[in-house]
PDB file of C-alpha atoms in Angstrom:
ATOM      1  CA  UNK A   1     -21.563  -5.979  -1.002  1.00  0.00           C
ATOM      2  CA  UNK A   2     -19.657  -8.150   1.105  1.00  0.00           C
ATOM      3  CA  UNK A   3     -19.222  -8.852   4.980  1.00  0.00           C
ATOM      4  CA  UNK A   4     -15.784 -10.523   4.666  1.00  0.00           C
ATOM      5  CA  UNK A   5     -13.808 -10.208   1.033  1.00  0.00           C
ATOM      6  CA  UNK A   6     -15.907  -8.221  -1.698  1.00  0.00           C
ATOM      7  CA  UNK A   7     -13.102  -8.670  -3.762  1.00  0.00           C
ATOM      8  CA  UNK A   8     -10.352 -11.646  -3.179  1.00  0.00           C
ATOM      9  CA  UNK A   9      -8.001 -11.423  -6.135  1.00  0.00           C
ATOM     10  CA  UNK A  10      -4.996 -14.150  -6.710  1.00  0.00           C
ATOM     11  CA  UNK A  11      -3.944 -12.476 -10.252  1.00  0.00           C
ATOM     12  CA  UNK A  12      -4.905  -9.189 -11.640  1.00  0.00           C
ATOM     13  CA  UNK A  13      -7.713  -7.346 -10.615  1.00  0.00           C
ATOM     14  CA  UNK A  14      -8.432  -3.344 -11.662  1.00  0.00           C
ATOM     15  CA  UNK A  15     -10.784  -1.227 -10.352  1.00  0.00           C
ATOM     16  CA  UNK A  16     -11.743   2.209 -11.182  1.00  0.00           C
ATOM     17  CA  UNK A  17     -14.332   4.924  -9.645  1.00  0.00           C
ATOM     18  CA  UNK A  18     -17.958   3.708  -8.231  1.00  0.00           C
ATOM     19  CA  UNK A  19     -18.652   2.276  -4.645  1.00  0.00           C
ATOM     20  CA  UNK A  20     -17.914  -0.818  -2.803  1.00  0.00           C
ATOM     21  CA  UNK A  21     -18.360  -1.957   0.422  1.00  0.00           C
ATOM     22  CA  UNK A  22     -16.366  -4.741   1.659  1.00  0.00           C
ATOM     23  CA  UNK A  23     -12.740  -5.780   2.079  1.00  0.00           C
ATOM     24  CA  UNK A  24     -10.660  -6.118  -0.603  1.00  0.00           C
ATOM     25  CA  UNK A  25      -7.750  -9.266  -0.667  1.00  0.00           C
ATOM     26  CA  UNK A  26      -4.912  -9.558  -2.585  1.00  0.00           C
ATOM     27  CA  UNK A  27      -2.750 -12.849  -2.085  1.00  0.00           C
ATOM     28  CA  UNK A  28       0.304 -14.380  -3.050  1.00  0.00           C
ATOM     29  CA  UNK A  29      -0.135 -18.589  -3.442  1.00  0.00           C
ATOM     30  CA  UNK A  30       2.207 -21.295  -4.719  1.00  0.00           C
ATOM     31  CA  UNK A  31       4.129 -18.751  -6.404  1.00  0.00           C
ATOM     32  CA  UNK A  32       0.985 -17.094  -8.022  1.00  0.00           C
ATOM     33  CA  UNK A  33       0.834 -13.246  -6.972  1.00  0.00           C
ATOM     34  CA  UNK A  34      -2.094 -11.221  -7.375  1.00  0.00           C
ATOM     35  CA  UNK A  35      -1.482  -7.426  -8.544  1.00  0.00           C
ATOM     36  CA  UNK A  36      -4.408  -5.037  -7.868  1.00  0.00           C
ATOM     37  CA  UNK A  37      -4.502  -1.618  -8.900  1.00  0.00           C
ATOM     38  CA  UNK A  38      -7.754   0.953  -7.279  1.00  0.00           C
ATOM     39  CA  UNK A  39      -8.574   4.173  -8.579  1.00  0.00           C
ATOM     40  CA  UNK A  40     -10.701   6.793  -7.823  1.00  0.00           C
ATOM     41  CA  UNK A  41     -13.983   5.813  -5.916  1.00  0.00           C
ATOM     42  CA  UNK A  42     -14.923   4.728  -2.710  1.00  0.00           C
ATOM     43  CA  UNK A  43     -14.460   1.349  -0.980  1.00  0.00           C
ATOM     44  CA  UNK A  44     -15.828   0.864   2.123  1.00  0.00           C
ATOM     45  CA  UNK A  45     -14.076  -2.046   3.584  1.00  0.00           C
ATOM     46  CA  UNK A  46     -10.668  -2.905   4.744  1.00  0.00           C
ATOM     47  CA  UNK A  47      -7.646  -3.433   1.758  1.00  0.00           C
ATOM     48  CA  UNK A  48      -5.305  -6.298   2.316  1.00  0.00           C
ATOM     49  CA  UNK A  49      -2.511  -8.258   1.174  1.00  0.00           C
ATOM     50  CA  UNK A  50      -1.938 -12.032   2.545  1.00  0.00           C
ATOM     51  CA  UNK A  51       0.351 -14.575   1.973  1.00  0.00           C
ATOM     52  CA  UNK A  52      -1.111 -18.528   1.795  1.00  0.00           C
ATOM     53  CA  UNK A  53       0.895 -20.635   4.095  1.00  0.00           C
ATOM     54  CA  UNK A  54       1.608 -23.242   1.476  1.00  0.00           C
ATOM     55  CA  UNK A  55       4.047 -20.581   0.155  1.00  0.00           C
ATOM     56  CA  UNK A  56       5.624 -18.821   2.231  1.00  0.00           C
ATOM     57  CA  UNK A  57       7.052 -16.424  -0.783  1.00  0.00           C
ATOM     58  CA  UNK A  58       9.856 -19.196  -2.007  1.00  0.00           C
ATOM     59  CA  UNK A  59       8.800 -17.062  -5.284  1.00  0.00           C
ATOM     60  CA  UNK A  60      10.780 -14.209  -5.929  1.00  0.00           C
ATOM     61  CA  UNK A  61       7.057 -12.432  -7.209  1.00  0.00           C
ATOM     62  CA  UNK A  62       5.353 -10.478  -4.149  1.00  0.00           C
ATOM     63  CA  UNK A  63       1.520  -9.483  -4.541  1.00  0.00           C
ATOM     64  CA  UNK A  64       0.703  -5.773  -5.186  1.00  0.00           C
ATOM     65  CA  UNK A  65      -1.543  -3.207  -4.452  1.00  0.00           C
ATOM     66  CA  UNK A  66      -1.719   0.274  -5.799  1.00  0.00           C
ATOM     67  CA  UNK A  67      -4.361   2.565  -4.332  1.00  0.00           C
ATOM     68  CA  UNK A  68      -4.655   6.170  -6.413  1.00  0.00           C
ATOM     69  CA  UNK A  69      -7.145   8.402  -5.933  1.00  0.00           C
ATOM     70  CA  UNK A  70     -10.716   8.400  -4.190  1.00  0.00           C
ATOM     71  CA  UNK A  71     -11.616   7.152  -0.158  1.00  0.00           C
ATOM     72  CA  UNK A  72     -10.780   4.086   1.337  1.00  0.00           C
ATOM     73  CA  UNK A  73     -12.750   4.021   4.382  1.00  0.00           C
ATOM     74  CA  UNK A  74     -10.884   0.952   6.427  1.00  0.00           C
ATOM     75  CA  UNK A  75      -7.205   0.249   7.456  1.00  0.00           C
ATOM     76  CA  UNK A  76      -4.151  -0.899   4.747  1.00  0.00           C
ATOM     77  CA  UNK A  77      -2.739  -3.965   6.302  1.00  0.00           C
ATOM     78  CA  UNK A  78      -1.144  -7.260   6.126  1.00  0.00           C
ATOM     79  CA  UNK A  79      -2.657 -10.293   6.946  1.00  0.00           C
ATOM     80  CA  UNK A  80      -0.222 -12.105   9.246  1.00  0.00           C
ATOM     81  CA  UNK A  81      -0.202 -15.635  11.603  1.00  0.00           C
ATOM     82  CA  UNK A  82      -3.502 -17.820  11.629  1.00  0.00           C
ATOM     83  CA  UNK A  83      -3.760 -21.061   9.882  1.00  0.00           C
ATOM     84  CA  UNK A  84      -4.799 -19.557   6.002  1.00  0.00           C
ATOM     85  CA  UNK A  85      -2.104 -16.403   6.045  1.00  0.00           C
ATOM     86  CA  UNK A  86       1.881 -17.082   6.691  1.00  0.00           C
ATOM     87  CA  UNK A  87       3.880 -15.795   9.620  1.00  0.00           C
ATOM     88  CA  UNK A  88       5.263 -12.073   9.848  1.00  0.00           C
ATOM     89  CA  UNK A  89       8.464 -12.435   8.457  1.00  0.00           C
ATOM     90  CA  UNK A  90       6.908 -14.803   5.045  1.00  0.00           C
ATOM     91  CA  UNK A  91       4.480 -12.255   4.487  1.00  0.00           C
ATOM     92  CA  UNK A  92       5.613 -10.308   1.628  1.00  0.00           C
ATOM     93  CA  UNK A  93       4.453  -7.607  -0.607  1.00  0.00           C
ATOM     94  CA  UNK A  94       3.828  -3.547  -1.758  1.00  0.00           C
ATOM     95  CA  UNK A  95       1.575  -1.236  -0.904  1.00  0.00           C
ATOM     96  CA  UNK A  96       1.703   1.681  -3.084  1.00  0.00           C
ATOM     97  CA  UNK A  97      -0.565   4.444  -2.109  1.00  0.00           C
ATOM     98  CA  UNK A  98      -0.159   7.639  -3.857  1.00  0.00           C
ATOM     99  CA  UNK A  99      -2.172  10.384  -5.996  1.00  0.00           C
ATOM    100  CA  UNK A 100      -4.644  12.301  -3.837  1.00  0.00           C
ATOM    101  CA  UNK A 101      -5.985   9.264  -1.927  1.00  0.00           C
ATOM    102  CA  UNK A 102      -7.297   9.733   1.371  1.00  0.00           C
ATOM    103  CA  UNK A 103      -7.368   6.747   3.659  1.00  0.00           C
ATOM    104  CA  UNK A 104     -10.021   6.643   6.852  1.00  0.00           C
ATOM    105  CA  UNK A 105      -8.377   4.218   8.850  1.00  0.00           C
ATOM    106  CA  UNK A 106      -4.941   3.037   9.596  1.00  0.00           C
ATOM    107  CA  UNK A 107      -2.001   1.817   7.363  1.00  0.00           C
ATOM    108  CA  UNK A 108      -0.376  -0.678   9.506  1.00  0.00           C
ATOM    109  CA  UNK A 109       3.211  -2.654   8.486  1.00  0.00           C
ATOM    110  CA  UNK A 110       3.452  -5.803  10.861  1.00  0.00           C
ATOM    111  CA  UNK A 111       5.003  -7.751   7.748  1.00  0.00           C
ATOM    112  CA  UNK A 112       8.196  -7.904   6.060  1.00  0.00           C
ATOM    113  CA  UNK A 113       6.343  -5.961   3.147  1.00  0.00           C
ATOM    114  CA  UNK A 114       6.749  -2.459   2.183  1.00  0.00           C
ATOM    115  CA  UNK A 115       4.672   0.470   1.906  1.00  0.00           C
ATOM    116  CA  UNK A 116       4.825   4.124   0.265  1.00  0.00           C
ATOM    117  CA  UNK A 117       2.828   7.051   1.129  1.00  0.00           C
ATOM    118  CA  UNK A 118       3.566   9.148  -1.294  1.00  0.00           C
ATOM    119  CA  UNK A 119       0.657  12.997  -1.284  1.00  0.00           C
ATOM    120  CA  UNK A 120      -1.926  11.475   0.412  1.00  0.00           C
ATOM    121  CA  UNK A 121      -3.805  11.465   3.788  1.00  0.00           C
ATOM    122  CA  UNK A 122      -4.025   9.286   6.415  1.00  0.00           C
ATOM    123  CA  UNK A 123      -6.402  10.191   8.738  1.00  0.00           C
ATOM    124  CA  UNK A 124      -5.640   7.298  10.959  1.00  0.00           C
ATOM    125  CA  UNK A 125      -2.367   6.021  12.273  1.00  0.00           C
ATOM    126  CA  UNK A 126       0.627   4.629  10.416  1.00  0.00           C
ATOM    127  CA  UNK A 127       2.732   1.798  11.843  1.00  0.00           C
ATOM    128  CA  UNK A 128       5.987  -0.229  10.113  1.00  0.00           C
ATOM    129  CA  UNK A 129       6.376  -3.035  13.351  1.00  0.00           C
ATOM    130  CA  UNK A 130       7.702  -5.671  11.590  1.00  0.00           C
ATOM    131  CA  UNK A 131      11.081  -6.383   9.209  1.00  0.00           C
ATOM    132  CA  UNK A 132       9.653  -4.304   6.571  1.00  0.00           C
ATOM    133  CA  UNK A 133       9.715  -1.141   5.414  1.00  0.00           C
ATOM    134  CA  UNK A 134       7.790   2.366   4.676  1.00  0.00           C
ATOM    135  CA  UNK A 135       7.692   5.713   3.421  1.00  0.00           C
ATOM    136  CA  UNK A 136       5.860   8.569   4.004  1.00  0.00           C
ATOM    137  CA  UNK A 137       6.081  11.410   1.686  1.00  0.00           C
ATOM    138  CA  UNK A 138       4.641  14.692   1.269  1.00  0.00           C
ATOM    139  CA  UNK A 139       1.698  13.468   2.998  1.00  0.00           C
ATOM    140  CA  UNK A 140      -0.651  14.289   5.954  1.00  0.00           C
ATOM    141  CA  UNK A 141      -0.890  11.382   8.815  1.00  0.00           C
ATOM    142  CA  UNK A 142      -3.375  11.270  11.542  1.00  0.00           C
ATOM    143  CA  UNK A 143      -0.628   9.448  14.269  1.00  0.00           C
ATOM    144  CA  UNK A 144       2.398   7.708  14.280  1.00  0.00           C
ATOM    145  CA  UNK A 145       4.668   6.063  17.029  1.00  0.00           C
ATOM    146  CA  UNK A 146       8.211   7.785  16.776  1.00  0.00           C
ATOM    147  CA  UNK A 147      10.076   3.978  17.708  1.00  0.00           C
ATOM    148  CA  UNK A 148       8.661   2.388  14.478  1.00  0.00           C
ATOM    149  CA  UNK A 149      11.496   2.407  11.653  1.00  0.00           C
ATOM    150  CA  UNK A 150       9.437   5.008   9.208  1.00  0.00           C
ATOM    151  CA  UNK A 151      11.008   7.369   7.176  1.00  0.00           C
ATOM    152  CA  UNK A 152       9.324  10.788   6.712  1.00  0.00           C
ATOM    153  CA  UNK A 153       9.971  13.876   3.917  1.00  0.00           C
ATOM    154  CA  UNK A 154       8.237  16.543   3.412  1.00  0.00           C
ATOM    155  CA  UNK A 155       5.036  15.277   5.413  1.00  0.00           C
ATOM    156  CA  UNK A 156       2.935  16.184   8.351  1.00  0.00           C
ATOM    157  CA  UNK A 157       0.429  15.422  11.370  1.00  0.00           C
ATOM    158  CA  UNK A 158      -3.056  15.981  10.982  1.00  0.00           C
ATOM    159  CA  UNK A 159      -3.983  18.931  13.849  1.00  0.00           C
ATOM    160  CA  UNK A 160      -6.967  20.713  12.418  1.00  0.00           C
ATOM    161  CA  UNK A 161      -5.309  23.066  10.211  1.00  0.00           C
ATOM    162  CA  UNK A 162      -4.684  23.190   6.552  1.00  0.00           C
ATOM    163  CA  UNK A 163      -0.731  22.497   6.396  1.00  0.00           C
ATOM    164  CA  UNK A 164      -0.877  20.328  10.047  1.00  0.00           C
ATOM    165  CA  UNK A 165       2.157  19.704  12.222  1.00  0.00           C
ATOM    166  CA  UNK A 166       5.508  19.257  10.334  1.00  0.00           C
ATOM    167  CA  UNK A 167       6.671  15.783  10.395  1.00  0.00           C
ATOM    168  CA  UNK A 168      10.806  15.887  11.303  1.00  0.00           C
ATOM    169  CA  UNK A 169      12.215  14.846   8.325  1.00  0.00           C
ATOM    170  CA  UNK A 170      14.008  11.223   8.702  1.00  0.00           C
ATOM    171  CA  UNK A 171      17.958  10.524   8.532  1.00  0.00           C
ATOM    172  CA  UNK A 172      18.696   8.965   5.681  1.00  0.00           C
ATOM    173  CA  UNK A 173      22.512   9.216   6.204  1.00  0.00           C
ATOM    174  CA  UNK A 174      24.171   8.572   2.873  1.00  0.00           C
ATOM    175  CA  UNK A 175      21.666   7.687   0.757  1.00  0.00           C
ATOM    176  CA  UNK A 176      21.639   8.914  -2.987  1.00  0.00           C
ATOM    177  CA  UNK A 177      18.295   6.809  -4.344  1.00  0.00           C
ATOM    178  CA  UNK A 178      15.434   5.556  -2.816  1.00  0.00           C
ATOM    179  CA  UNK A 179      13.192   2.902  -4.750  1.00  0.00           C
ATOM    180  CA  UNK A 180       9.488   2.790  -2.879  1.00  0.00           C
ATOM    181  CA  UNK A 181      10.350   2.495   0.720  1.00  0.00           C
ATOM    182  CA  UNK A 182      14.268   0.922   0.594  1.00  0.00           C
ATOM    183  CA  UNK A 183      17.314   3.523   0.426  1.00  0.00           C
ATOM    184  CA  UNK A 184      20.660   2.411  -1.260  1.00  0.00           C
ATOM    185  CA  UNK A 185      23.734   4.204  -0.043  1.00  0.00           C
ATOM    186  CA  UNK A 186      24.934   3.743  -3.973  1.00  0.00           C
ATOM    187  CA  UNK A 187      23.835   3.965  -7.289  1.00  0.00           C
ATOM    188  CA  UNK A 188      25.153   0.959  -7.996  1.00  0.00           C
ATOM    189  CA  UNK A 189      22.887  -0.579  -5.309  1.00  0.00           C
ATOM    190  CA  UNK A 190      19.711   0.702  -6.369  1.00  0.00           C
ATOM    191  CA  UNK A 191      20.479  -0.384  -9.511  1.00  0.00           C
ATOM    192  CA  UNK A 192      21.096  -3.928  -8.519  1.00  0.00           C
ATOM    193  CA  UNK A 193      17.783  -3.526  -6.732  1.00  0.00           C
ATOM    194  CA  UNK A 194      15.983  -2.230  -9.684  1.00  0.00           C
ATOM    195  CA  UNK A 195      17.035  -5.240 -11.996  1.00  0.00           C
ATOM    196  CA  UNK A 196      15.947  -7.931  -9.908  1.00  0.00           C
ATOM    197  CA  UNK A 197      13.066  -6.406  -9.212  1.00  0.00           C
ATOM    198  CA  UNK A 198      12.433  -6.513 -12.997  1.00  0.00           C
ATOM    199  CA  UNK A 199      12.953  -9.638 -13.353  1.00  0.00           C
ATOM    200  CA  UNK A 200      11.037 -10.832 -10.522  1.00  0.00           C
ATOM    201  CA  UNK A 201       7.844  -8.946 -12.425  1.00  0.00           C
ATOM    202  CA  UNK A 202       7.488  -6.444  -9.523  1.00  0.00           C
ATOM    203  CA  UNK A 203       6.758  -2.919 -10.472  1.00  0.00           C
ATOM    204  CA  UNK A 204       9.978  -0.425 -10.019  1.00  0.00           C
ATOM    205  CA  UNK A 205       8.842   3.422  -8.454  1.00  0.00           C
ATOM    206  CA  UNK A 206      11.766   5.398  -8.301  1.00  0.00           C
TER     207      UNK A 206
END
């Protein structure tokens, strides 16, 4: 148990089922990306990515977080601005958050990361401020402000019943793939995207 960062993880960190309480950190340093994948249990504490100013994501690498399964009791967020995290638009990285999870708090975007909702529940508010992106999909969300630059399918607003409030389905115009929370208007495009994110040693969701 931790009152600041139960877990702060600068490589690879997994953790599966049990209880924690405290926040955990994944960061991106020098280059150096941490990569943390959380499944089933409970953590009671806030989950995080931050970027070290030193950094500032030259790197093509981003640090990751998965999150399948179980409770998070706490917001999803980047850390942004202060003197140990870099500004909004240098703070890169993924939040995937998929499987069943539900998520007491708020996921909130202020970065140039991205973020994909896909069957879960947010019980809290979502929010994509920033340059980056997100995706909620066939999941249930406790808020949302209609300005922010989210795109919706198949997903709905928490209002005390079992299916909730349908979510308007977003515009996607002529997109024919989506990879995590980015839509290509060609194949050719998302395939582009695919191979450098390969290469870079991110993770590819299609």
């Amino acid at each position: 148990e931790s009152p600041e960062q139960a877990i702060q993880n600068w490589t690879t960190a997994v953790i599966s089922g049990g209880t924690m309480n405290g926040k955990v950190s994944t960061w991106g340093y020098k280059g150096q990306c941490g990569n943390t994948e959380i499944t089933g249990g409970t953590i009671n504490g806030n989950i995080t990515i931050g970027i070290d100013n030193s950094n500032l994501l030259n790197s093509p690498k981003i640090p990751e977080v998965t999150i399948s399964n179980g409770t998070i009791n706490g917001d999803i967020e980047f850390l942004t601005g202060g003197t140990s995290t870099a500004a909004p638009e240098n703070t890169k990285g993924s939040f995937v958050i998929n499987n069943g999870v539900t998520i007491n708090g708020d996921v909130k975007n202020p970065s140039a990361g991205t973020v994909e909702i896909t069957d879960a529940t947010v019980t809290g508010k979502v929010s994509n401020t920033g340059s980056g992106s997100m995706a909620v999909i066939e999941s249930k969300v406790g808020g949302y402000d209609e300005i922010n630059n989210i795109i919706f399918i198949d997903s709905s607003k928490i209002d005390g019943t079992i299916d909730g409030t349908p979510i308007p389905d977003s515009d996607i115009g002529n997109a024919v793939a989506m990879i995590g929370a980015t839509t290509y208007n060609t194949f050719d495009a998302a395939i582009d995207a695919a191979i450098a994110a390969a290469k870079s040693s991110q993770t590819i969701r299609l």
